[in-house]
mmCIF file of C-alpha atoms and ligand atoms in Angstrom:
data_model
loop_
_atom_site.group_PDB
_atom_site.id
_atom_site.type_symbol
_atom_site.label_atom_id
_atom_site.label_comp_id
_atom_site.label_asym_id
_atom_site.label_seq_id
_atom_site.Cartn_x
_atom_site.Cartn_y
_atom_site.Cartn_z
ATOM 1 C CA MET A 1 45.931 11.108 136.048
ATOM 2 C CA ASN A 2 46.084 13.604 133.188
ATOM 3 C CA LEU A 3 49.336 14.342 131.359
ATOM 4 C CA THR A 4 50.381 17.185 133.683
ATOM 5 C CA GLU A 5 49.661 15.042 136.747
ATOM 6 C CA ILE A 6 51.801 12.226 135.330
ATOM 7 C CA ALA A 7 54.630 14.704 134.660
ATOM 8 C CA THR A 8 54.426 15.892 138.271
ATOM 9 C CA TYR A 9 54.285 12.297 139.565
ATOM 10 C CA LEU A 10 57.560 11.481 137.763
ATOM 11 C CA ASP A 11 59.255 14.777 138.594
ATOM 12 C CA GLN A 12 58.401 14.331 142.274
ATOM 13 C CA ALA A 13 59.678 10.735 142.241
ATOM 14 C CA ALA A 14 63.061 12.066 141.067
ATOM 15 C CA LEU A 15 63.062 14.909 143.608
ATOM 16 C CA LYS A 16 62.098 12.640 146.495
ATOM 17 C CA VAL A 17 64.411 9.829 145.303
ATOM 18 C CA GLU A 18 61.532 7.381 145.517
ATOM 19 C CA ALA A 19 60.701 4.631 143.020
ATOM 20 C CA VAL A 20 57.107 4.699 141.794
ATOM 21 C CA GLU A 21 54.682 2.336 140.110
ATOM 22 C CA GLN A 22 54.791 2.288 136.290
ATOM 23 C CA VAL A 23 52.279 4.803 135.001
ATOM 24 C CA THR A 24 50.974 2.345 132.386
ATOM 25 C CA HIS A 25 49.843 -0.008 135.170
ATOM 26 C CA ASN A 26 46.973 2.403 135.817
ATOM 27 C CA THR A 27 46.751 4.819 132.890
ATOM 28 C CA ASN A 28 46.932 4.141 129.173
ATOM 29 C CA PHE A 29 48.605 6.761 127.024
ATOM 30 C CA SER A 30 50.087 6.870 123.532
ATOM 31 C CA LEU A 31 53.741 7.321 122.593
ATOM 32 C CA GLU A 32 52.934 10.832 121.419
ATOM 33 C CA GLU A 33 51.407 11.591 124.824
ATOM 34 C CA ALA A 34 54.493 10.071 126.471
ATOM 35 C CA TYR A 35 56.626 12.710 124.716
ATOM 36 C CA GLN A 36 54.179 15.411 125.848
ATOM 37 C CA ILE A 37 54.568 14.189 129.447
ATOM 38 C CA GLN A 38 58.352 14.308 128.980
ATOM 39 C CA ARG A 39 58.122 17.963 127.845
ATOM 40 C CA LEU A 40 55.819 18.836 130.756
ATOM 41 C CA SER A 41 58.193 17.316 133.294
ATOM 42 C CA ILE A 42 61.141 19.174 131.709
ATOM 43 C CA GLU A 43 59.102 22.387 131.986
ATOM 44 C CA GLN A 44 58.939 21.815 135.738
ATOM 45 C CA ARG A 45 62.744 21.600 135.792
ATOM 46 C CA LEU A 46 63.009 24.786 133.683
ATOM 47 C CA ASN A 47 60.674 26.531 136.138
ATOM 48 C CA ARG A 48 63.190 25.645 138.865
ATOM 49 C CA GLY A 49 65.917 27.379 136.863
ATOM 50 C CA GLU A 50 67.440 24.481 134.944
ATOM 51 C CA GLU A 51 68.431 24.928 131.308
ATOM 52 C CA ILE A 52 68.350 22.559 128.351
ATOM 53 C CA VAL A 53 71.925 21.682 127.316
ATOM 54 C CA GLY A 54 71.284 18.884 124.853
ATOM 55 C CA TYR A 55 69.559 15.659 123.918
ATOM 56 C CA LYS A 56 70.136 11.954 124.317
ATOM 57 C CA LEU A 57 69.163 8.958 122.280
ATOM 58 C CA GLY A 58 68.307 5.646 123.837
ATOM 59 C CA PHE A 59 68.067 2.061 122.664
ATOM 60 C CA THR A 60 70.368 2.698 119.723
ATOM 61 C CA SER A 61 72.281 -0.537 120.422
ATOM 62 C CA TYR A 62 71.109 -4.128 120.552
ATOM 63 C CA ALA A 63 72.848 -4.609 123.940
ATOM 64 C CA LYS A 64 70.643 -1.895 125.515
ATOM 65 C CA MET A 65 67.455 -3.051 123.798
ATOM 66 C CA GLU A 66 67.976 -6.605 125.014
ATOM 67 C CA GLN A 67 68.859 -5.544 128.562
ATOM 68 C CA MET A 68 65.748 -3.393 128.970
ATOM 69 C CA GLY A 69 63.324 -5.280 126.717
ATOM 70 C CA VAL A 70 62.460 -2.160 124.696
ATOM 71 C CA HIS A 71 63.253 -2.258 120.989
ATOM 72 C CA ASP A 72 62.454 1.247 119.703
ATOM 73 C CA LEU A 73 64.750 4.233 119.516
ATOM 74 C CA ILE A 74 63.802 6.941 122.058
ATOM 75 C CA TRP A 75 65.040 10.450 122.790
ATOM 76 C CA GLY A 76 65.163 12.616 125.881
ATOM 77 C CA ILE A 77 66.306 16.009 127.098
ATOM 78 C CA LEU A 78 69.482 16.850 129.045
ATOM 79 C CA THR A 79 69.598 19.796 131.446
ATOM 80 C CA ASN A 80 72.549 21.548 133.079
ATOM 81 C CA SER A 81 71.769 20.002 136.477
ATOM 82 C CA MET A 82 72.523 16.560 135.002
ATOM 83 C CA HIS A 83 76.004 17.611 133.836
ATOM 84 C CA LEU A 84 78.601 16.222 136.246
ATOM 85 C CA MET A 85 82.275 17.084 136.029
ATOM 86 C CA PRO A 86 85.004 14.494 135.401
ATOM 87 C CA ALA A 87 86.506 13.290 138.689
ATOM 88 C CA ASP A 88 83.408 14.442 140.618
ATOM 89 C CA GLN A 89 82.613 12.390 143.692
ATOM 90 C CA VAL A 90 78.894 11.812 143.797
ATOM 91 C CA ASN A 91 76.867 10.470 146.703
ATOM 92 C CA ILE A 92 74.644 7.841 145.128
ATOM 93 C CA ASN A 93 71.922 8.503 147.687
ATOM 94 C CA ARG A 94 70.808 11.303 145.392
ATOM 95 C CA TRP A 95 69.567 8.598 143.012
ATOM 96 C CA ILE A 96 67.086 5.727 143.334
ATOM 97 C CA HIS A 97 68.995 2.833 141.697
ATOM 98 C CA PRO A 98 71.584 4.385 139.393
ATOM 99 C CA ARG A 99 73.244 2.563 136.546
ATOM 100 C CA ALA A 100 76.175 3.721 134.393
ATOM 101 C CA GLU A 101 76.784 3.148 130.700
ATOM 102 C CA PRO A 102 79.503 4.226 128.252
ATOM 103 C CA GLU A 103 78.415 6.711 125.583
ATOM 104 C CA VAL A 104 79.693 8.530 122.537
ATOM 105 C CA ALA A 105 78.986 12.275 122.834
ATOM 106 C CA PHE A 106 78.893 15.027 120.211
ATOM 107 C CA GLN A 107 78.877 18.813 120.333
ATOM 108 C CA VAL A 108 76.770 20.748 117.835
ATOM 109 C CA LYS A 109 78.613 23.348 115.711
ATOM 110 C CA LYS A 110 75.704 24.734 113.696
ATOM 111 C CA ASP A 111 71.973 24.743 114.526
ATOM 112 C CA ILE A 112 70.274 21.565 113.292
ATOM 113 C CA ASP A 113 66.876 22.812 112.199
ATOM 114 C CA ARG A 114 65.937 20.172 109.622
ATOM 115 C CA PRO A 115 66.480 16.455 108.971
ATOM 116 C CA ILE A 116 70.068 15.959 107.838
ATOM 117 C CA SER A 117 71.809 13.056 106.093
ATOM 118 C CA ILE A 118 74.866 11.228 107.397
ATOM 119 C CA GLU A 119 77.045 12.963 104.757
ATOM 120 C CA GLU A 120 75.939 16.348 106.141
ATOM 121 C CA VAL A 121 76.757 15.527 109.768
ATOM 122 C CA PRO A 122 80.326 16.987 109.682
ATOM 123 C CA ASP A 123 78.816 20.379 108.672
ATOM 124 C CA TYR A 124 76.786 20.411 111.880
ATOM 125 C CA ILE A 125 78.969 18.603 114.397
ATOM 126 C CA ASP A 126 82.601 19.439 115.061
ATOM 127 C CA LYS A 127 83.500 17.750 118.353
ATOM 128 C CA MET A 128 83.229 14.285 119.759
ATOM 129 C CA THR A 129 84.242 12.647 123.029
ATOM 130 C CA VAL A 130 83.657 9.715 125.330
ATOM 131 C CA GLY A 131 80.823 10.048 127.813
ATOM 132 C CA LEU A 132 79.452 8.269 130.840
ATOM 133 C CA GLU A 133 75.733 8.362 131.325
ATOM 134 C CA ILE A 134 74.050 7.708 134.657
ATOM 135 C CA ILE A 135 70.496 6.531 134.206
ATOM 136 C CA ASP A 136 68.024 6.226 137.084
ATOM 137 C CA SER A 137 64.570 5.050 136.110
ATOM 138 C CA ARG A 138 61.970 6.479 138.430
ATOM 139 C CA TYR A 139 60.092 3.164 138.174
ATOM 140 C CA LYS A 140 60.288 0.310 140.678
ATOM 141 C CA ASP A 141 62.820 -2.380 139.753
ATOM 142 C CA PHE A 142 63.964 -0.281 136.757
ATOM 143 C CA LYS A 143 61.104 -1.852 134.726
ATOM 144 C CA PHE A 144 59.021 -0.019 132.158
ATOM 145 C CA THR A 145 57.227 -0.074 128.819
ATOM 146 C CA LEU A 146 58.293 2.105 125.885
ATOM 147 C CA GLU A 147 55.665 4.733 126.829
ATOM 148 C CA ASP A 148 56.679 4.674 130.519
ATOM 149 C CA VAL A 149 60.371 5.253 129.823
ATOM 150 C CA VAL A 150 59.726 8.058 127.323
ATOM 151 C CA ALA A 151 57.442 9.826 129.830
ATOM 152 C CA ASP A 152 60.250 9.446 132.399
ATOM 153 C CA ASN A 153 62.625 11.382 130.094
ATOM 154 C CA CYS A 154 64.350 8.136 129.129
ATOM 155 C CA SER A 155 65.707 7.552 132.674
ATOM 156 C CA SER A 156 68.024 10.578 132.312
ATOM 157 C CA THR A 157 69.724 11.793 135.466
ATOM 158 C CA GLY A 158 73.414 12.482 134.872
ATOM 159 C CA PHE A 159 76.264 12.521 132.399
ATOM 160 C CA VAL A 160 80.001 13.173 132.424
ATOM 161 C CA LEU A 161 81.982 14.129 129.317
ATOM 162 C CA GLY A 162 85.638 13.617 128.403
ATOM 163 C CA GLU A 163 87.673 16.275 126.610
ATOM 164 C CA TRP A 164 86.176 17.437 123.332
ATOM 165 C CA GLN A 165 88.205 16.455 120.295
ATOM 166 C CA ASP A 166 87.854 17.215 116.608
ATOM 167 C CA LEU A 167 85.959 14.544 114.695
ATOM 168 C CA GLN A 168 88.390 11.999 113.296
ATOM 169 C CA TYR A 169 87.546 9.190 110.922
ATOM 170 C CA PRO A 170 86.607 6.409 111.375
ATOM 171 C CA PHE A 171 83.736 6.630 113.847
ATOM 172 C CA SER A 172 82.767 3.002 113.597
ATOM 173 C CA ALA A 173 84.498 -0.024 115.074
ATOM 174 C CA LEU A 174 86.126 1.937 117.900
ATOM 175 C CA ASP A 175 86.480 -0.101 121.087
ATOM 176 C CA ILE A 176 84.434 1.272 123.957
ATOM 177 C CA ASN A 177 84.216 -0.030 127.486
ATOM 178 C CA LEU A 178 82.992 0.600 130.999
ATOM 179 C CA GLN A 179 85.322 -0.008 133.919
ATOM 180 C CA ILE A 180 84.590 -0.188 137.610
ATOM 181 C CA ASP A 181 87.687 0.175 139.784
ATOM 182 C CA ASN A 182 89.859 -0.458 136.714
ATOM 183 C CA GLN A 183 88.149 -3.744 135.812
ATOM 184 C CA ILE A 184 86.351 -3.887 132.468
ATOM 185 C CA VAL A 185 82.717 -4.764 133.224
ATOM 186 C CA GLU A 186 81.187 -4.079 129.802
ATOM 187 C CA SER A 187 82.820 -3.753 126.414
ATOM 188 C CA GLY A 188 81.652 -3.192 122.884
ATOM 189 C CA SER A 189 82.207 -1.247 119.718
ATOM 190 C CA SER A 190 81.015 2.165 118.572
ATOM 191 C CA SER A 191 79.460 0.339 115.584
ATOM 192 C CA ALA A 192 76.953 -1.148 118.030
ATOM 193 C CA ILE A 193 75.314 2.303 117.955
ATOM 194 C CA LEU A 194 73.125 2.162 114.822
ATOM 195 C CA ASN A 195 76.149 0.766 112.867
ATOM 196 C CA ASN A 196 77.735 4.214 113.117
ATOM 197 C CA PRO A 197 77.246 6.683 116.002
ATOM 198 C CA LEU A 198 76.863 9.519 113.459
ATOM 199 C CA GLN A 199 73.561 7.889 112.493
ATOM 200 C CA SER A 200 72.206 8.903 115.920
ATOM 201 C CA ILE A 201 72.578 12.554 114.844
ATOM 202 C CA VAL A 202 70.652 11.825 111.660
ATOM 203 C CA GLU A 203 67.889 10.218 113.768
ATOM 204 C CA LEU A 204 67.836 13.110 116.242
ATOM 205 C CA SER A 205 67.616 15.663 113.407
ATOM 206 C CA ARG A 206 64.580 13.811 112.057
ATOM 207 C CA LEU A 207 62.853 13.532 115.451
ATOM 208 C CA ALA A 208 63.644 17.094 116.533
ATOM 209 C CA SER A 209 62.431 18.683 113.326
ATOM 210 C CA ALA A 210 59.234 16.587 113.423
ATOM 211 C CA SER A 211 58.646 18.151 116.873
ATOM 212 C CA GLY A 212 59.458 21.657 115.621
ATOM 213 C CA LEU A 213 62.663 21.786 117.666
ATOM 214 C CA THR A 214 66.096 23.111 116.715
ATOM 215 C CA VAL A 215 69.163 21.395 118.192
ATOM 216 C CA LYS A 216 71.280 24.443 118.885
ATOM 217 C CA SER A 217 74.917 25.210 118.350
ATOM 218 C CA GLY A 218 76.880 24.340 121.503
ATOM 219 C CA GLN A 219 74.408 21.697 122.630
ATOM 220 C CA ILE A 220 75.421 18.133 123.519
ATOM 221 C CA ILE A 221 74.140 14.912 121.985
ATOM 222 C CA LEU A 222 74.539 11.530 123.662
ATOM 223 C CA ALA A 223 74.350 8.911 120.920
ATOM 224 C CA GLY A 224 73.229 6.044 123.177
ATOM 225 C CA ALA A 225 75.121 3.376 125.055
ATOM 226 C CA ALA A 226 77.023 0.765 123.070
ATOM 227 C CA THR A 227 76.823 -1.764 125.916
ATOM 228 C CA ALA A 228 74.430 -2.765 128.679
ATOM 229 C CA ALA A 229 74.339 -0.550 131.803
ATOM 230 C CA VAL A 230 75.734 -1.556 135.208
ATOM 231 C CA TYR A 231 74.288 -0.795 138.655
ATOM 232 C CA LEU A 232 76.434 1.515 140.788
ATOM 233 C CA LYS A 233 77.460 1.000 144.394
ATOM 234 C CA PRO A 234 79.117 3.419 146.821
ATOM 235 C CA HIS A 235 82.903 3.896 146.690
ATOM 236 C CA GLN A 236 83.487 2.952 143.088
ATOM 237 C CA GLN A 237 85.583 4.579 140.437
ATOM 238 C CA VAL A 238 83.602 4.453 137.212
ATOM 239 C CA THR A 239 85.392 4.959 133.884
ATOM 240 C CA ALA A 240 84.354 4.919 130.239
ATOM 241 C CA LYS A 241 87.037 4.499 127.568
ATOM 242 C CA LEU A 242 86.706 5.058 123.842
ATOM 243 C CA GLU A 243 89.480 4.132 121.416
ATOM 244 C CA ASN A 244 91.225 7.269 120.026
ATOM 245 C CA TYR A 245 89.141 9.562 122.263
ATOM 246 C CA GLY A 246 90.496 8.796 125.721
ATOM 247 C CA GLU A 247 88.570 8.236 128.898
ATOM 248 C CA VAL A 248 86.385 9.920 131.478
ATOM 249 C CA CYS A 249 85.678 8.945 135.049
ATOM 250 C CA PHE A 250 83.810 9.850 138.204
ATOM 251 C CA SER A 251 83.545 8.272 141.642
ATOM 252 C CA THR A 252 80.649 7.323 143.840
ATOM 253 C CA LEU A 253 80.332 7.915 147.566
HETATM 254 C C1 OOG B 1 66.561 4.065 129.145
HETATM 255 C C2 OOG B 1 67.651 4.933 128.585
HETATM 256 C C3 OOG B 1 68.408 4.280 127.438
HETATM 257 C C4 OOG B 1 70.623 4.358 126.155
HETATM 258 O O1 OOG B 1 71.755 4.848 126.065
HETATM 259 O O2 OOG B 1 70.252 3.404 125.453
HETATM 260 C C5 OOG B 1 69.711 4.949 127.176
HETATM 261 C C6 OOG B 1 67.068 3.043 130.136
HETATM 262 O O3 OOG B 1 67.826 2.154 129.777
HETATM 263 O O4 OOG B 1 66.635 3.122 131.301
HETATM 264 O O5 OOG B 1 70.081 5.925 127.763
HETATM 265 MG MG1 MG B 2 72.228 6.270 127.522
#
C-alpha cells in the first residue's frame, strides 16, 4: 500500500466500524510518513465536510505510555465531528472498542505560529477546562506501534469538554479522575502530564511550527490523559473531574 492507500484503509475502518490489521505488519513506513498518512486521512474527512477544530497530544503521561507500550509523545488532529456535547447519550456501536480517558483541555486565544516557551503560554491560551476523550484505535485488539498509532490519527474519535474557565494558577498537582457510574475507576494528578499540562502547549507549538502549521485562535488543545484509559460498555455514565475546574460527563447507550 502507498501512503494514500493506507490513509484510505484507516479512514474506511473508522467509517465501517471494523478493526483492521496493523499496517506495520505488512508495510514499513517512517514516523514522518506516519504523519503524512495522518494528514491524508484527515483530508478525506475534510472532503466530507468536516472541519479542523484543534489538536491533541498523546502519551504525555507515564500512565498512558505504560498502558499502551508506546513511549514517545504524539500529536493528532481533532475535527468538529468528534466534538460531543456534555450529557450526550452516545450509542457505542458507532465505535469499534472505545475507551475513555480524563483530559485537560485548553482554548487558544492568539494564533500560535512559532515555538513558544512555558512563560509565554498565558499570552496564547486564555481558557482551560476538564475534558473526556474517547479513543478508538482502528487496529485489532487496540494494539499498535508508534508509527501505526500516528497514522491512525492517534486513535482520535471523540471528545467532550466542560465549561471553559479562565486559567488559574496552579496548573500542576490538580487531582483528576475518571468515574463510571459515580465510581472512581482511574485517578491521577495534572502533574502527570509532562510535569505541567502547560508543557503540552509548548510541545505542540514546537511540533506544529516544524510542520508549517499555525494553531489558530479559538482552537482546542487536548493535553493528553493523566491516567490510563478505560473500555466503555453500554449504559454507563462516564465523568471526568478536575480539581478547581469541575466535571464533564456523557452517557453510553
Ligand atoms: C493513543 C492516544 C493517546 C493520550 O491522551 O495519551 C492519547 C491511544 O492510547 O490509543 O490520546
Ligand atoms: Mg488522549
